[in-house]
Backbone as numpy.savetxt, mean C-alpha at the origin, in Angstrom:
# Nx Ny Nz CAx CAy CAz Cx Cy Cz
5.23 -29.84 -0.42 4.41 -28.63 -0.42 5.27 -27.37 -0.42
6.30 -27.37 0.45 7.16 -26.21 0.54 7.89 -25.97 -0.79
8.39 -27.05 -1.42 9.06 -26.90 -2.71 8.10 -26.41 -3.78
6.86 -26.87 -3.73 5.86 -26.41 -4.69 5.62 -24.92 -4.54
5.58 -24.46 -3.29 5.37 -23.03 -3.03 6.56 -22.22 -3.54
7.78 -22.73 -3.30 8.97 -22.02 -3.77 8.96 -21.91 -5.29
8.51 -22.96 -5.97 8.46 -22.93 -7.43 7.35 -22.02 -7.91
6.23 -22.01 -7.21 5.05 -21.24 -7.62 5.22 -19.75 -7.32
5.84 -19.42 -6.17 5.94 -18.04 -5.73 6.63 -17.14 -6.76
7.80 -17.54 -7.33 8.39 -16.64 -8.32 7.47 -16.36 -9.50
6.73 -17.36 -9.95 5.83 -17.15 -11.08 4.72 -16.17 -10.70
4.19 -16.31 -9.50 3.14 -15.42 -9.04 3.70 -14.01 -8.88
4.88 -13.91 -8.26 5.48 -12.62 -7.99 5.84 -11.92 -9.29
6.36 -12.67 -10.26 6.68 -12.09 -11.56 5.41 -11.61 -12.23
4.31 -12.34 -12.00 3.03 -11.93 -12.57 2.57 -10.59 -12.07
2.89 -10.26 -10.82 2.45 -8.96 -10.30 3.48 -7.87 -10.52
4.69 -8.25 -10.93 5.74 -7.28 -11.17 5.42 -6.41 -12.36
5.48 -5.15 -12.18 5.28 -4.23 -13.29 6.57 -4.04 -14.07
7.70 -4.35 -13.43 9.01 -4.23 -14.08 9.17 -2.90 -14.79
8.98 -1.86 -14.03 9.09 -0.52 -14.59 10.23 0.22 -13.94
10.70 1.23 -14.59 11.76 2.05 -14.04 11.16 3.22 -13.28
11.65 3.44 -12.09 11.22 4.59 -11.31 12.16 5.75 -11.65
11.69 6.65 -12.48 12.56 7.70 -13.00 12.74 8.86 -12.02
11.88 8.94 -11.03 12.03 10.02 -10.06 10.87 10.02 -9.12
11.10 10.55 -7.94 10.06 10.57 -6.93 9.75 12.02 -6.61
8.47 12.29 -6.42 8.14 13.65 -6.03 7.38 13.66 -4.73
7.94 14.17 -3.69 7.24 14.39 -2.44 7.53 15.83 -2.04
7.45 16.72 -3.02 7.84 18.09 -2.82 6.88 18.91 -1.98
5.74 18.37 -1.61 4.75 19.14 -0.87 4.83 18.91 0.63
5.94 18.39 1.11 6.07 18.12 2.52 5.77 16.67 2.82
5.64 16.38 4.08 5.46 14.99 4.50 4.13 14.41 4.04
4.19 13.15 3.73 2.98 12.42 3.37 2.21 12.12 4.65
0.96 11.82 4.52 0.09 11.57 5.67 0.60 10.39 6.50
0.75 10.57 7.82 1.22 9.46 8.66 0.13 8.39 8.79
0.53 7.14 8.61 -0.37 6.00 8.67 0.07 5.04 9.76
-0.89 4.31 10.33 -0.56 3.16 11.17 -1.50 2.02 10.80
-0.95 0.82 10.90 -1.74 -0.39 10.69 -1.47 -1.28 11.89
-2.51 -1.58 12.64 -2.39 -2.42 13.83 -1.26 -1.92 14.73
-1.15 -0.58 14.85 -0.15 0.04 15.71 1.22 0.24 15.09
1.44 -0.23 13.87 2.73 -0.09 13.19 2.72 1.14 12.29
3.65 2.07 12.53 3.72 3.31 11.75 4.31 3.03 10.38
3.68 3.64 9.37 4.17 3.56 7.99 4.25 4.98 7.44
5.43 5.36 6.99 5.63 6.61 6.29 5.99 6.25 4.86
5.11 6.59 3.93 5.36 6.25 2.54 6.66 6.89 2.05
7.36 6.16 1.20 8.62 6.58 0.61 9.76 6.59 1.63
9.52 6.05 2.84 10.55 5.96 3.88 10.59 4.56 4.49
9.43 4.07 4.92 9.34 2.80 5.63 9.66 1.63 4.70
10.50 0.72 5.20 10.82 -0.48 4.42 9.92 -1.63 4.86
9.88 -2.65 4.04 9.08 -3.83 4.37 9.60 -4.55 5.61
10.85 -4.29 6.00 11.37 -4.92 7.23 10.50 -4.54 8.42
10.02 -3.31 8.45 9.12 -2.86 9.53 7.87 -3.74 9.58
7.35 -4.09 8.42 6.14 -4.92 8.34 6.43 -6.33 8.84
7.55 -6.89 8.41 7.93 -8.23 8.87 8.19 -8.22 10.38
8.88 -7.20 10.89 9.18 -7.11 12.32 7.91 -7.02 13.17
6.85 -6.43 12.62 5.58 -6.27 13.36 4.73 -7.55 13.32
5.22 -8.58 12.65 4.51 -9.87 12.63 3.39 -9.97 11.62
3.38 -9.09 10.63 2.35 -9.17 9.60 2.61 -10.36 8.67
1.54 -10.94 8.18 1.62 -11.93 7.11 1.73 -11.13 5.82
2.74 -11.42 5.01 2.96 -10.72 3.75 2.66 -11.72 2.64
1.67 -11.41 1.82 1.21 -12.35 0.80 0.97 -11.66 -0.53
0.77 -12.50 -1.54 0.36 -12.02 -2.85 -0.75 -12.94 -3.32
-1.72 -12.40 -4.05 -2.85 -13.16 -4.56 -2.58 -13.57 -6.00
-2.66 -14.87 -6.26 -2.57 -15.38 -7.62 -3.99 -15.29 -8.18
-4.25 -14.31 -9.04 -5.61 -14.09 -9.53 -6.11 -15.19 -10.45
-5.21 -16.01 -10.98 -5.67 -17.11 -11.84 -6.28 -18.25 -11.02
-5.81 -18.42 -9.77 -6.34 -19.50 -8.92 -7.03 -18.96 -7.68
-6.87 -17.67 -7.41 -7.39 -17.00 -6.22 -6.78 -17.56 -4.93
-5.57 -18.13 -5.05 -4.82 -18.61 -3.89 -3.87 -17.52 -3.43
-3.64 -17.44 -2.12 -2.68 -16.50 -1.54 -1.39 -17.24 -1.25
-0.27 -16.57 -1.57 1.04 -17.14 -1.32 1.86 -16.20 -0.47
2.55 -16.75 0.51 3.39 -15.96 1.39 4.63 -15.48 0.64
5.03 -14.25 0.93 6.25 -13.70 0.36 7.29 -13.64 1.48
8.35 -14.40 1.33 9.41 -14.42 2.34 10.17 -13.10 2.32
10.70 -12.71 3.47 11.44 -11.46 3.60 12.66 -11.43 2.69
13.25 -12.61 2.40 14.46 -12.65 1.58 14.18 -12.88 0.09
12.92 -12.77 -0.33 12.58 -12.91 -1.75 13.30 -11.83 -2.55
14.08 -12.22 -3.57 14.84 -11.21 -4.32 13.96 -10.37 -5.24
14.27 -9.08 -5.29 13.58 -8.14 -6.17 14.59 -7.49 -7.10
14.14 -7.10 -8.28 15.00 -6.45 -9.27 15.25 -4.99 -8.91
16.32 -4.45 -9.45 16.64 -3.03 -9.27 15.67 -2.16 -10.07
15.48 -0.93 -9.61 14.67 0.07 -10.31 13.31 -0.48 -10.72
12.61 -1.09 -9.77 11.34 -1.73 -10.08 10.26 -1.36 -9.08
9.03 -1.48 -9.54 7.86 -1.25 -8.72 7.07 -2.57 -8.66
6.67 -2.97 -7.47 5.88 -4.18 -7.27 4.58 -3.78 -6.59
3.47 -4.26 -7.09 2.17 -3.93 -6.51 1.48 -5.21 -6.04
0.40 -5.06 -5.32 -0.39 -6.21 -4.90 0.17 -6.96 -3.72
1.03 -6.33 -2.92 1.60 -6.96 -1.74 0.62 -6.76 -0.59
0.00 -7.84 -0.13 -1.01 -7.75 0.93 -0.38 -7.98 2.29
-0.89 -7.25 3.29 -0.44 -7.46 4.67 -1.66 -7.63 5.55
-1.51 -8.45 6.56 -2.59 -8.68 7.50 -2.15 -9.59 8.61
-3.10 -10.01 9.41 -2.83 -10.92 10.53 -3.99 -11.88 10.67
-3.68 -13.10 11.12 -4.72 -14.09 11.37 -5.52 -14.46 10.13
-4.90 -14.36 8.97 -5.59 -14.69 7.72 -6.41 -13.56 7.14
-6.55 -12.44 7.86 -7.28 -11.28 7.36 -6.33 -10.32 6.66
-6.71 -9.82 5.50 -5.91 -8.82 4.79 -6.39 -7.44 5.25
-5.45 -6.65 5.78 -5.77 -5.30 6.23 -5.54 -4.26 5.14
-4.48 -4.49 4.36 -4.08 -3.47 3.37 -3.28 -4.12 2.26
-3.21 -3.40 1.14 -2.36 -3.79 0.02 -1.35 -2.68 -0.19
-0.09 -3.07 -0.40 0.99 -2.12 -0.54 1.61 -2.19 -1.93
2.24 -1.11 -2.32 3.12 -1.09 -3.48 4.51 -0.79 -2.95
5.52 -1.49 -3.45 6.89 -1.26 -3.00 7.77 -0.93 -4.19
8.86 -0.24 -3.92 9.78 0.20 -4.96 11.20 -0.15 -4.54
12.04 -0.41 -5.55 13.45 -0.70 -5.29 14.30 0.27 -6.09
15.44 0.62 -5.55 16.43 1.39 -6.29 17.49 0.42 -6.80
18.01 -0.42 -5.89 18.99 -1.44 -6.23 18.32 -2.79 -6.11
18.91 -3.83 -6.69 18.41 -5.19 -6.47 18.53 -5.45 -4.97
17.48 -6.02 -4.38 17.48 -6.23 -2.94 16.46 -7.31 -2.59
16.41 -7.66 -1.33 15.40 -8.58 -0.83 14.12 -7.80 -0.55
13.01 -8.51 -0.50 11.71 -7.89 -0.25 11.73 -7.00 1.00
12.38 -7.46 2.07 12.37 -6.70 3.32 13.11 -5.37 3.22
13.93 -5.18 2.18 14.66 -3.92 1.99 13.95 -2.95 1.06
12.86 -3.39 0.41 12.12 -2.51 -0.49 11.38 -1.45 0.32
11.05 -0.34 -0.34 10.42 0.81 0.32 8.94 0.88 -0.08
8.08 1.11 0.88 6.64 1.20 0.64 6.32 2.58 0.06
5.66 2.59 -1.11 5.29 3.88 -1.72 3.78 4.06 -1.85
3.00 2.97 -1.72 1.54 3.13 -1.79 0.88 2.22 -0.77
-0.29 2.64 -0.34 -1.03 1.95 0.71 -2.52 2.01 0.39
-3.18 0.86 0.41 -4.64 0.82 0.28 -5.18 0.00 1.44
-5.92 0.65 2.32 -6.52 -0.01 3.48 -7.99 -0.29 3.23
-8.49 -1.37 3.84 -9.84 -1.85 3.55 -10.78 -1.75 4.75
-12.08 -1.78 4.45 -13.11 -1.58 5.48 -13.09 -2.63 6.58
-12.63 -3.85 6.30 -12.59 -4.86 7.34 -11.56 -4.54 8.41
-10.70 -3.55 8.16 -9.66 -3.18 9.11 -9.80 -1.73 9.59
-10.99 -1.16 9.53 -11.16 0.25 9.90 -10.74 0.53 11.34
-10.81 -0.47 12.20 -10.38 -0.28 13.58 -8.88 -0.46 13.75
-8.20 -0.97 12.71 -6.77 -1.25 12.78 -5.93 -0.24 12.01
-6.55 0.69 11.30 -5.82 1.63 10.44 -6.14 3.06 10.88
-5.08 3.88 10.95 -5.27 5.31 11.21 -4.53 6.11 10.14
-5.03 7.30 9.89 -4.34 8.28 9.06 -4.30 9.56 9.88
-3.12 10.12 10.05 -2.92 11.31 10.88 -3.56 11.12 12.26
-3.38 9.94 12.83 -3.87 9.55 14.16 -5.38 9.40 14.27
-6.11 9.46 13.15 -7.56 9.30 13.16 -7.89 7.89 12.65
-8.55 7.06 13.48 -8.95 5.73 13.01 -9.94 5.86 11.85
-9.83 4.96 10.88 -10.75 5.03 9.73 -12.21 4.97 10.16
-12.49 4.25 11.23 -13.87 4.16 11.72 -14.40 5.52 12.15
-13.52 6.46 12.48 -13.91 7.80 12.94 -13.61 8.89 11.92
-13.22 8.51 10.70 -12.81 9.48 9.70 -14.03 10.06 8.98
-14.61 11.06 9.61 -15.76 11.74 9.01 -15.28 12.61 7.86
-16.23 13.12 7.10 -15.91 14.02 6.00 -15.15 15.25 6.52
-15.57 15.78 7.66 -14.95 16.96 8.24 -13.53 16.67 8.70
-13.31 15.52 9.40 -11.97 15.18 9.87 -11.03 14.94 8.69
-11.55 14.36 7.62 -10.73 14.13 6.43 -10.25 15.45 5.85
-11.11 16.46 5.87 -10.73 17.77 5.33 -9.77 18.52 6.26
-9.72 18.13 7.52 -8.71 18.68 8.42 -7.34 18.09 8.09
-7.32 16.82 7.70 -6.08 16.14 7.33 -5.55 16.69 6.01
-6.45 16.88 5.04 -6.06 17.44 3.73 -7.08 18.50 3.35
-6.68 19.74 3.47 -7.58 20.86 3.22 -8.04 20.96 1.77
-7.25 20.39 0.84 -7.60 20.46 -0.58 -8.42 19.25 -1.04
-8.89 18.45 -0.12 -9.69 17.28 -0.44 -10.99 17.72 -1.12
-11.31 17.07 -2.22 -12.53 17.41 -2.97 -13.54 16.28 -2.84
-14.81 16.64 -2.73 -15.88 15.65 -2.62 -16.29 15.14 -3.99
-16.45 13.84 -4.10 -17.02 13.21 -5.28 -18.30 12.53 -4.85
-18.94 11.83 -5.76 -20.20 11.17 -5.41 -20.01 10.09 -4.36
-18.94 9.28 -4.48 -18.72 8.18 -3.55 -17.40 8.28 -2.81
-16.64 9.31 -3.05 -15.35 9.41 -2.39 -14.90 10.85 -2.30
-13.88 11.06 -1.48 -13.19 12.33 -1.40 -11.79 12.06 -1.95
-11.23 13.01 -2.68 -9.90 12.76 -3.23 -9.08 14.03 -3.33
-7.77 13.82 -3.32 -6.81 14.87 -3.57 -5.69 14.24 -4.38
-5.39 14.83 -5.52 -4.34 14.34 -6.40 -3.45 15.52 -6.76
-2.15 15.34 -6.54 -1.18 16.37 -6.93 -0.06 15.68 -7.71
0.93 16.45 -8.08 2.07 15.86 -8.79 2.85 14.88 -7.92
2.74 15.01 -6.60 3.57 14.19 -5.73 2.82 13.18 -4.88
1.50 13.32 -4.75 0.78 12.37 -3.90 -0.69 12.25 -4.27
-1.27 11.16 -3.79 -2.69 10.87 -4.00 -3.29 10.49 -2.65
-4.46 11.00 -2.37 -5.25 10.59 -1.22 -6.66 10.39 -1.72
-7.21 9.20 -1.50 -8.59 8.92 -1.91 -9.27 8.15 -0.78
-10.41 8.66 -0.35 -11.19 8.03 0.71 -12.53 7.65 0.10
-12.73 6.34 -0.07 -13.98 5.84 -0.65 -14.95 5.55 0.49
-16.22 5.92 0.27 -17.23 5.78 1.32 -18.46 5.04 0.79
-19.16 4.39 1.70 -20.41 3.75 1.32 -21.52 4.80 1.36
-22.55 4.61 0.60 -23.71 5.50 0.58 -23.34 6.96 0.31
-22.39 7.18 -0.57 -22.02 8.54 -0.92 -20.89 9.06 -0.06
-20.49 10.27 -0.33 -19.31 10.87 0.29 -19.42 11.06 1.79
-20.59 10.96 2.35 -20.75 11.17 3.79 -20.83 9.86 4.58
-20.78 8.69 3.91 -20.91 7.41 4.58 -19.62 6.94 5.23
-19.67 5.71 5.76 -18.52 5.10 6.42 -17.42 4.81 5.40
-16.19 4.86 5.85 -15.04 4.60 4.98 -15.01 3.12 4.60
-14.90 2.85 3.31 -14.76 1.47 2.84 -13.35 1.20 2.32
-12.63 2.27 1.95 -11.27 2.09 1.44 -10.50 3.40 1.55
-9.23 3.29 1.92 -8.34 4.44 2.00 -7.15 4.17 1.09
-6.88 5.08 0.16 -5.73 4.95 -0.73 -4.82 6.15 -0.53
-3.54 5.87 -0.29 -2.54 6.92 -0.15 -1.33 6.48 -0.97
-0.80 7.39 -1.77 0.31 7.02 -2.64 1.25 8.19 -2.86
2.54 7.91 -2.83 3.54 8.86 -3.29 3.67 8.60 -4.77
3.51 9.64 -5.58 3.51 9.45 -7.04 4.93 9.43 -7.59
5.15 8.48 -8.47 6.42 8.34 -9.16 6.19 8.60 -10.64
7.17 9.19 -11.29 7.14 9.31 -12.73 7.69 7.99 -13.26
6.86 7.19 -13.91 7.22 5.84 -14.27 7.29 5.68 -15.78
8.36 5.05 -16.23 8.54 4.73 -17.64 8.06 3.30 -17.86
6.89 3.13 -18.50 6.32 1.79 -18.69 6.89 1.08 -19.92
7.81 1.69 -20.63 8.37 1.06 -21.82 9.47 0.06 -21.51
10.00 0.09 -20.23 11.15 -0.69 -19.82 10.97 -2.12 -19.84
């Protein structure tokens, strides 16, 4: 079983690899929104996956062809100048969030840097943004976190050259949070 997983994991991981070059990072507008997941602080474009492994999170990837989840070992090798998406983290078999990670040099998974975060409604009590739990993130509190947040029919969003914040809600923009997306934007060359 273990050998089968080792053989299967690279194929699954390669399937989620975008294999793109990160031509530059823009976080010119100051610090990105501080996040925590189950008490673990994540600062996008700074925090490495080692922090996630140290906090005891299960790190997995979903094989969409079989809908099976596979564990990603901390020492899984990653290519240089690459972006990897679809990295799920959680505990007890529950997925709390999906991350995107980026590499500058070839490195192991635990050395990659987290650049995007998507948190889900099943973990609203386990995720905070700017110290506000998602379960308590009203429309007004969200606008205190990001003053330029704009209301949409089902979500609030802010997009700039350097970052993205999107808060999806049930029953329109005033409902409970169902998903939180935060991302440091990279200028990416998809021709690579």
